Tab-separated table of C-alpha atoms in Angstrom:
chain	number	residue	atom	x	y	z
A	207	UNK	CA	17.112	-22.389	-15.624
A	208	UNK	CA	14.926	-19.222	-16.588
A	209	UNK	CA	11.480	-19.647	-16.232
A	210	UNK	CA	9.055	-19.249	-19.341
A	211	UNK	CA	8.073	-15.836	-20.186
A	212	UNK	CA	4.099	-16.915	-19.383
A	213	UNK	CA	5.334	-18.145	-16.220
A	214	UNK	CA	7.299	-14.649	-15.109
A	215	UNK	CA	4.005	-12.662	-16.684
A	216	UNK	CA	1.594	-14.850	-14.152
A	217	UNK	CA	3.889	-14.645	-11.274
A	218	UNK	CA	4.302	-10.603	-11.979
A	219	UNK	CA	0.543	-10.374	-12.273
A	220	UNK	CA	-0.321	-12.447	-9.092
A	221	UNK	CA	2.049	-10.115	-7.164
A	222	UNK	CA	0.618	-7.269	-8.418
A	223	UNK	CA	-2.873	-8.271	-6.925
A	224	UNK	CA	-1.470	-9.059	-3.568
A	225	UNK	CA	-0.155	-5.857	-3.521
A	226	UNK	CA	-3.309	-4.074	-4.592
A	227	UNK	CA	-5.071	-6.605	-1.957
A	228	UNK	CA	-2.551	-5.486	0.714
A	229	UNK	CA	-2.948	-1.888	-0.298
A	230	UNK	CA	-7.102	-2.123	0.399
A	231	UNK	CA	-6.260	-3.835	4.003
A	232	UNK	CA	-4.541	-1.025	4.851
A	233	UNK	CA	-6.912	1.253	4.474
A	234	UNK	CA	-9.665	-0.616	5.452
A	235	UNK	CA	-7.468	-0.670	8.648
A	236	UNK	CA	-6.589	2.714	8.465
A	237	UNK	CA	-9.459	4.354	7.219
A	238	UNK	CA	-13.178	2.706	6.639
A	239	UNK	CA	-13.676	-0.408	4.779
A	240	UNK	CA	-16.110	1.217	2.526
A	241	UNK	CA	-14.089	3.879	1.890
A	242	UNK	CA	-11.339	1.943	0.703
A	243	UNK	CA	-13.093	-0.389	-1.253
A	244	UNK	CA	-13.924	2.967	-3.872
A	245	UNK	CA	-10.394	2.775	-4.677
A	246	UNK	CA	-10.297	-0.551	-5.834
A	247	UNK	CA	-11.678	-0.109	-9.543
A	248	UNK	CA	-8.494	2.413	-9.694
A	249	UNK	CA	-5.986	-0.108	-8.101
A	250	UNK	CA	-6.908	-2.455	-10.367
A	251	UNK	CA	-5.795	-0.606	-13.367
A	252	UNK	CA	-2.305	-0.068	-11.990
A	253	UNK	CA	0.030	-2.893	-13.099
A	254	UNK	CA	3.917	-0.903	-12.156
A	255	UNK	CA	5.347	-3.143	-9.060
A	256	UNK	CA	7.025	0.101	-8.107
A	257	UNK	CA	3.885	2.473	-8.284
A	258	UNK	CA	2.087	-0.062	-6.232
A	259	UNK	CA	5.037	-0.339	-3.610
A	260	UNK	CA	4.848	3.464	-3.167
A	261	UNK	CA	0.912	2.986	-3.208
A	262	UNK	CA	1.084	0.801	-0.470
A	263	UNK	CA	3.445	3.044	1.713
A	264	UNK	CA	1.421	6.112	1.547
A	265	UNK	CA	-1.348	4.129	2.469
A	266	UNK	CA	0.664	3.181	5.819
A	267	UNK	CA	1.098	6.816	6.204
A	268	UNK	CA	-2.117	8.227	5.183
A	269	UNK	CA	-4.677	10.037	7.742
A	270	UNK	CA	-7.733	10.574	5.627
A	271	UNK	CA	-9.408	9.449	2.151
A	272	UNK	CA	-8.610	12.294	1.027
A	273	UNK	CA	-4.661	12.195	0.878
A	274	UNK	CA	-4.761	9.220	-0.373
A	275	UNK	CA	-6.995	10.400	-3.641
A	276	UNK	CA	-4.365	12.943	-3.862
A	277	UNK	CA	-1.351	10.074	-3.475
A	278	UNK	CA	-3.552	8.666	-6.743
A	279	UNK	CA	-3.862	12.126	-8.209
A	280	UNK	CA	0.158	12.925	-8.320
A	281	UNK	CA	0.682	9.170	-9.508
A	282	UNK	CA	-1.650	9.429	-12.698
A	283	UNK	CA	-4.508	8.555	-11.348
């Protein structure tokens, strides 16, 4: 059985914000915690899966802010 469109949209949506929520631990880890809370307000905006995924690995990879403001800035943002 397929599940409801509603029901894919929620579940879609809910994954998106874990991935935006995993993306800020990251660099909170990574980086500062205030500095990567100023990227939320711009994470929040981005609802691609598949952006976010690539989001998330340059923040692994990251070493400053700054790249990853540029990551944003070559993604649209």
């Amino acid at each position: 059985m397929n599940a409801a469109p509603i029901v894919q949209y929620v579940g879609a949506q809910a994954a998106n914000e874990r991935s935006r929520e995993h993306i800020l631990k990251v660099l909170a880890a990574r980086l500062q915690p205030e500095a990567a809370s100023t990227f939320k307000p711009v994470l929040d905006t981005i609802e691609n899966a598949q952006r976010l995924e690539a989001l998330f690995d340059a923040a692994i990879e990251i070493d400053s802010v700054e790249e990853f403001r540029q990551v944003l800035k070559e993604n649209g943002n």
